[in-house]
Coordinates of C-alpha atoms in Angstrom, one line a residue:
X5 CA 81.4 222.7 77.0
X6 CA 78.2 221.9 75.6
X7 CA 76.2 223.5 77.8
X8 CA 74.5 225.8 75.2
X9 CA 72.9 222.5 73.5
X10 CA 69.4 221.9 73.5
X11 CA 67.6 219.0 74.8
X12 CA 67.2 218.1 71.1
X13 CA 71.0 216.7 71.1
X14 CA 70.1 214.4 73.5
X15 CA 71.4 210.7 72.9
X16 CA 69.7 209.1 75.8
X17 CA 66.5 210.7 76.9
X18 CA 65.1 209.9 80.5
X19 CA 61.2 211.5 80.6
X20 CA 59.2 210.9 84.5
X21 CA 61.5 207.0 85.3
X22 CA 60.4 205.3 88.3
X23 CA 62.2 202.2 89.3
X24 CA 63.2 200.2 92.0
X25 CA 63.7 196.8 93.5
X26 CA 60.4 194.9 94.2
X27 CA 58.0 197.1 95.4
X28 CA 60.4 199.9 96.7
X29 CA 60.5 202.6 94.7
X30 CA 63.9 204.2 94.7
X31 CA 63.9 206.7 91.0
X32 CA 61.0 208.8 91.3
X33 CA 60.0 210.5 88.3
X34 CA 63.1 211.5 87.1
X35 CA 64.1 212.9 84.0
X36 CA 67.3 213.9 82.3
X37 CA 69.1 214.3 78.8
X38 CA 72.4 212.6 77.8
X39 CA 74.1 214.5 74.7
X40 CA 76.3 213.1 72.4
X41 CA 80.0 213.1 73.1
X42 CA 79.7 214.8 76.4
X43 CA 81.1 214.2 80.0
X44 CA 78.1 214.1 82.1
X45 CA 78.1 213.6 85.8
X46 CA 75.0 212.4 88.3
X47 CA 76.1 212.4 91.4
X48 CA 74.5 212.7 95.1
X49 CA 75.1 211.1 98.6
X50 CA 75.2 207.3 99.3
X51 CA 71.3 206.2 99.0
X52 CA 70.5 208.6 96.3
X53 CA 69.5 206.1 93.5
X54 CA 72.4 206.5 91.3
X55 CA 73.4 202.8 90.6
X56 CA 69.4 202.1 90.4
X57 CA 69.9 204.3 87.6
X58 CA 72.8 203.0 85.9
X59 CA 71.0 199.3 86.5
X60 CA 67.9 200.5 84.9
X61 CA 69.5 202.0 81.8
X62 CA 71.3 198.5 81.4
X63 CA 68.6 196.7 81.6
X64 CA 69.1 195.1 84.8
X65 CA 66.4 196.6 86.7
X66 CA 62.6 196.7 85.7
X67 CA 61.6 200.3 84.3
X68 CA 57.8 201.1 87.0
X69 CA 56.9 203.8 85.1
X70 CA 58.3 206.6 82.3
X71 CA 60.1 206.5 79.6
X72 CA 64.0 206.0 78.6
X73 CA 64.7 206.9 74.8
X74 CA 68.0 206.1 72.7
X75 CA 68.6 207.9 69.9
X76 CA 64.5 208.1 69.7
X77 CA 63.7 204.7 70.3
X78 CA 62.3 203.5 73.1
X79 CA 64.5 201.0 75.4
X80 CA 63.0 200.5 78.7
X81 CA 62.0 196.8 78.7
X82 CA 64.7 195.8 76.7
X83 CA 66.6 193.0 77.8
X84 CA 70.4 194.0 79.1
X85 CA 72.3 192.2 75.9
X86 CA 69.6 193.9 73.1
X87 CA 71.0 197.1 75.3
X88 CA 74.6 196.2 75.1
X89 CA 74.4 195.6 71.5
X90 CA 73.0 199.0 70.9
X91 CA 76.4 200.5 72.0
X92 CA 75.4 201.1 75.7
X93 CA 78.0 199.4 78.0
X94 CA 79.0 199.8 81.8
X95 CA 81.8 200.1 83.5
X96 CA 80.5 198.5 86.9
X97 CA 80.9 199.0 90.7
X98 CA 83.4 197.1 91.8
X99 CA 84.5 195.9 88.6
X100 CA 83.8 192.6 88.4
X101 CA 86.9 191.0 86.7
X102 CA 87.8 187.5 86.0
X103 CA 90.3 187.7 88.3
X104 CA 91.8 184.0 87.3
X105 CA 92.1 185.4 83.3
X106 CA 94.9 187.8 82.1
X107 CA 94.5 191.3 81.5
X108 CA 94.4 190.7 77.9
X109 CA 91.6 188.0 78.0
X110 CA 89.4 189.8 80.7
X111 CA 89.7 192.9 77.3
X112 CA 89.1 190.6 75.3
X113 CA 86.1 189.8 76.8
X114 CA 84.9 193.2 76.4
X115 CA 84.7 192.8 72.8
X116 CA 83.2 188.8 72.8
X117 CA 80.0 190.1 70.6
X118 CA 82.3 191.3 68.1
X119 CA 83.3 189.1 64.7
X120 CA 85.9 191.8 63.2
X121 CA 89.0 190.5 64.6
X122 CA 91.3 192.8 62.7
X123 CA 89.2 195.9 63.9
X124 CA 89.4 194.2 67.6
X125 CA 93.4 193.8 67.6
X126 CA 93.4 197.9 66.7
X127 CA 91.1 198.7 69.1
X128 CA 93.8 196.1 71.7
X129 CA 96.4 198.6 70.9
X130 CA 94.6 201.5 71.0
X131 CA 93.4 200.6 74.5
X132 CA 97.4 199.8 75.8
X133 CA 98.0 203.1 74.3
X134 CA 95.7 204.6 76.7
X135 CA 95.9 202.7 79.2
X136 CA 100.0 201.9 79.3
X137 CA 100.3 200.2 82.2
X138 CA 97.2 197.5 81.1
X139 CA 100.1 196.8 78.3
X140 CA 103.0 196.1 80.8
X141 CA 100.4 193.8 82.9
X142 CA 99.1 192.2 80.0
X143 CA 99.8 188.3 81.2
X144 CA 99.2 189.3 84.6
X145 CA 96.7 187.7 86.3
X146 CA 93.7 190.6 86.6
X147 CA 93.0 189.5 90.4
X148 CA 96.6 190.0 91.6
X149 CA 96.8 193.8 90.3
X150 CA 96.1 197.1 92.9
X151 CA 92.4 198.0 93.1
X152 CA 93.5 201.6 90.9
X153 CA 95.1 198.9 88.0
X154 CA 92.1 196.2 88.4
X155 CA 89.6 199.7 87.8
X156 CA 91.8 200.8 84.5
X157 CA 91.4 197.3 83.0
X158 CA 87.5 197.6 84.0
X159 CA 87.1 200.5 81.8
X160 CA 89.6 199.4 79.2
X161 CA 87.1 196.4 78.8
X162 CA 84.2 198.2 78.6
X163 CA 85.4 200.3 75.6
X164 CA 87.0 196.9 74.0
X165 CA 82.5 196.8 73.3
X166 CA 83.3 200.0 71.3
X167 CA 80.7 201.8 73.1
X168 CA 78.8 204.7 72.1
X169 CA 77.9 205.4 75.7
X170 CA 79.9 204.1 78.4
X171 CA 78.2 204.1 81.9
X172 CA 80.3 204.6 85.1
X173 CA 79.5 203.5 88.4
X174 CA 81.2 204.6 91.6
X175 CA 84.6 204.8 90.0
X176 CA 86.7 206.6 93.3
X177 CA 85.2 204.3 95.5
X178 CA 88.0 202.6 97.6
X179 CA 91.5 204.5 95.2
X180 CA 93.6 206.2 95.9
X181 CA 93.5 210.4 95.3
X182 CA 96.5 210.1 92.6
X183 CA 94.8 207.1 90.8
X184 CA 91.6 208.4 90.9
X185 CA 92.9 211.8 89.1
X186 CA 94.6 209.5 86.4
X187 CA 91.9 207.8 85.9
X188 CA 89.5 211.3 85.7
X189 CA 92.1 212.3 82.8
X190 CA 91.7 208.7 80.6
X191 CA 87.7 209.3 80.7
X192 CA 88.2 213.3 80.0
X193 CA 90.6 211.3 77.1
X194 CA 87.8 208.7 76.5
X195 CA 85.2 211.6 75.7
X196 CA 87.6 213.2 73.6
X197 CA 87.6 210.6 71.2
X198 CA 83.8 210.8 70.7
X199 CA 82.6 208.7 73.2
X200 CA 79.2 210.2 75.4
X201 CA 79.8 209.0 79.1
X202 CA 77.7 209.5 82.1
X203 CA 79.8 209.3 85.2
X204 CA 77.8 208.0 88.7
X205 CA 79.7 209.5 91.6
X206 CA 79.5 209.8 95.0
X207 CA 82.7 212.4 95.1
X208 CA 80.6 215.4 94.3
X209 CA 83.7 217.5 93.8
X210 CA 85.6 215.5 91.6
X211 CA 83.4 214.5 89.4
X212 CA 81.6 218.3 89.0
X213 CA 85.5 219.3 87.9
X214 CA 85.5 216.9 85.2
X215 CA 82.3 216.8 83.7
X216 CA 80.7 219.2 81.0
X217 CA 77.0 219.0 83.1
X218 CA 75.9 217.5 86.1
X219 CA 72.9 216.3 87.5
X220 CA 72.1 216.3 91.7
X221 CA 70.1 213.1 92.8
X222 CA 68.7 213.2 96.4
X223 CA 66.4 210.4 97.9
X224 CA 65.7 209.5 93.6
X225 CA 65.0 212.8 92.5
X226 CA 66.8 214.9 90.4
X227 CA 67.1 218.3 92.3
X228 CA 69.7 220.7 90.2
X229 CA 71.1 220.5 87.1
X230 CA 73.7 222.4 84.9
X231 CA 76.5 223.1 83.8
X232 CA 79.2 221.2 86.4
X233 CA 81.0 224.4 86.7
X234 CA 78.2 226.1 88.1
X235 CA 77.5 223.7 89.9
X236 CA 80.5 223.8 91.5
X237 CA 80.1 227.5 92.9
X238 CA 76.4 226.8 93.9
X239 CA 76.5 227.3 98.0
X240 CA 73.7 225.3 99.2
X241 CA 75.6 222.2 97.3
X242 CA 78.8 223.3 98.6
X243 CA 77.5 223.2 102.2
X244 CA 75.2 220.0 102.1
X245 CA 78.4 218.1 99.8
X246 CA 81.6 220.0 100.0
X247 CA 81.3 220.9 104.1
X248 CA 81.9 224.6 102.7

């Protein structure tokens, strides 16, 4: 979709990132361009360094060398919450609810930076509308939902933040094909409403359907890039991912 774009749209811009845990480097000079209001999909086996890079876009990981831009200013060093406040929010592995609080307080806690409680009720109800079932389990404990229902509240907490990009890591992981296809439509939904999101995902095939571009991670470096669809067609990933 916006594969025509030049690097110039970019959002977030990634120039030569090295990062890691300790000293193990896992990114290795990598580089890549987020656009605004695009579905964009890194994705690559187990071990690749995805999550490093979702963790070192939030802040949570230590940038070694290079350089991540947002919207032209430099942000690598910035702590995560300066990050979060700039409109940058994740949607994490595993999801990490408070699995003791409702559904509606865990969204709630989504949006705990924000003072415009009017504006925060709207955004409530336009999450339920997306997410219907989040309405019917809205006094529900979030720890006693499916793992599909507890993921749909993750992400309907990350955009109570009102992001501008919303980061997601490993979303498939663990659900069930028929969630996991709802779940692709509410962030094909999410993007529609204007919201840039990069997807992390180990399901090369889903997530290349989905998304407008994708990048290809191996052993933290980027090794293709394009246009998802392709992508998609391209026989060497089809046989090292896809078993085709």
């Amino acid at each position: 979709m916006n594969a025509t774009h030049s690097s110039q749209d970019a959002i977030l811009r990634i120039r030569d990132l090295s990062a890691g845990y300790g000293l193990v480097q896992v990114l290795q000079s990598v580089s890549l361009d987020v656009r605004t209001a695009e579905f964009l999909a890194l994705v690559g086996g187990n071990g690749a360094g995805k999550t490093t890079l979702l963790r070192t876009l939030s802040g949570l990981l230590p940038v070694q060398s290079g350089t991540i831009e947002w919207n032209g200013r430099p942000v690598g060093g910035l702590t995560p919450d300066t990050i979060f406040r700039l409109g940058i929010v994740q949607v994490p592995e595993g999801r990490q609810l408070f699995p003791r609080m409702s559904v509606q307080d865990n969204l709630l806690m989504g949006a705990y930076r924000r003072d415009d409680k009017a504006e925060v009720r709207a955004d409530l109800d336009k999450v339920y509308g997306l997410f219907p079932r989040m309405a019917e389990r809205r006094r529900q404990l979030a720890g006693s939902m499916s793992g599909g229902e507890q993921q749909m509240c993750a992400m309907a907490r990350a955009l109570m933040a009102r992001p501008r990009l919303l980061l997601v890591d490993e979303m498939s992981l663990g659900l069930a094909p028929i969630i996991v296809d709802q779940l692709m439509e509410n962030l094909i939904e999410i993007r529609d409403q204007g919201v840039t999101i990069l997807l992390v995902e180990q399901d090369i095939h889903l997530a290349l359907a989905a998304a407008d571009r994708a990048y290809v991670l191996e052993t933290g470096r980027i090794v293709r890039e394009g246009p998802a669809r392709d992508l998609i067609e391209d026989p060497e990933l089809k046989r090292a991912y896809l078993g085709v």
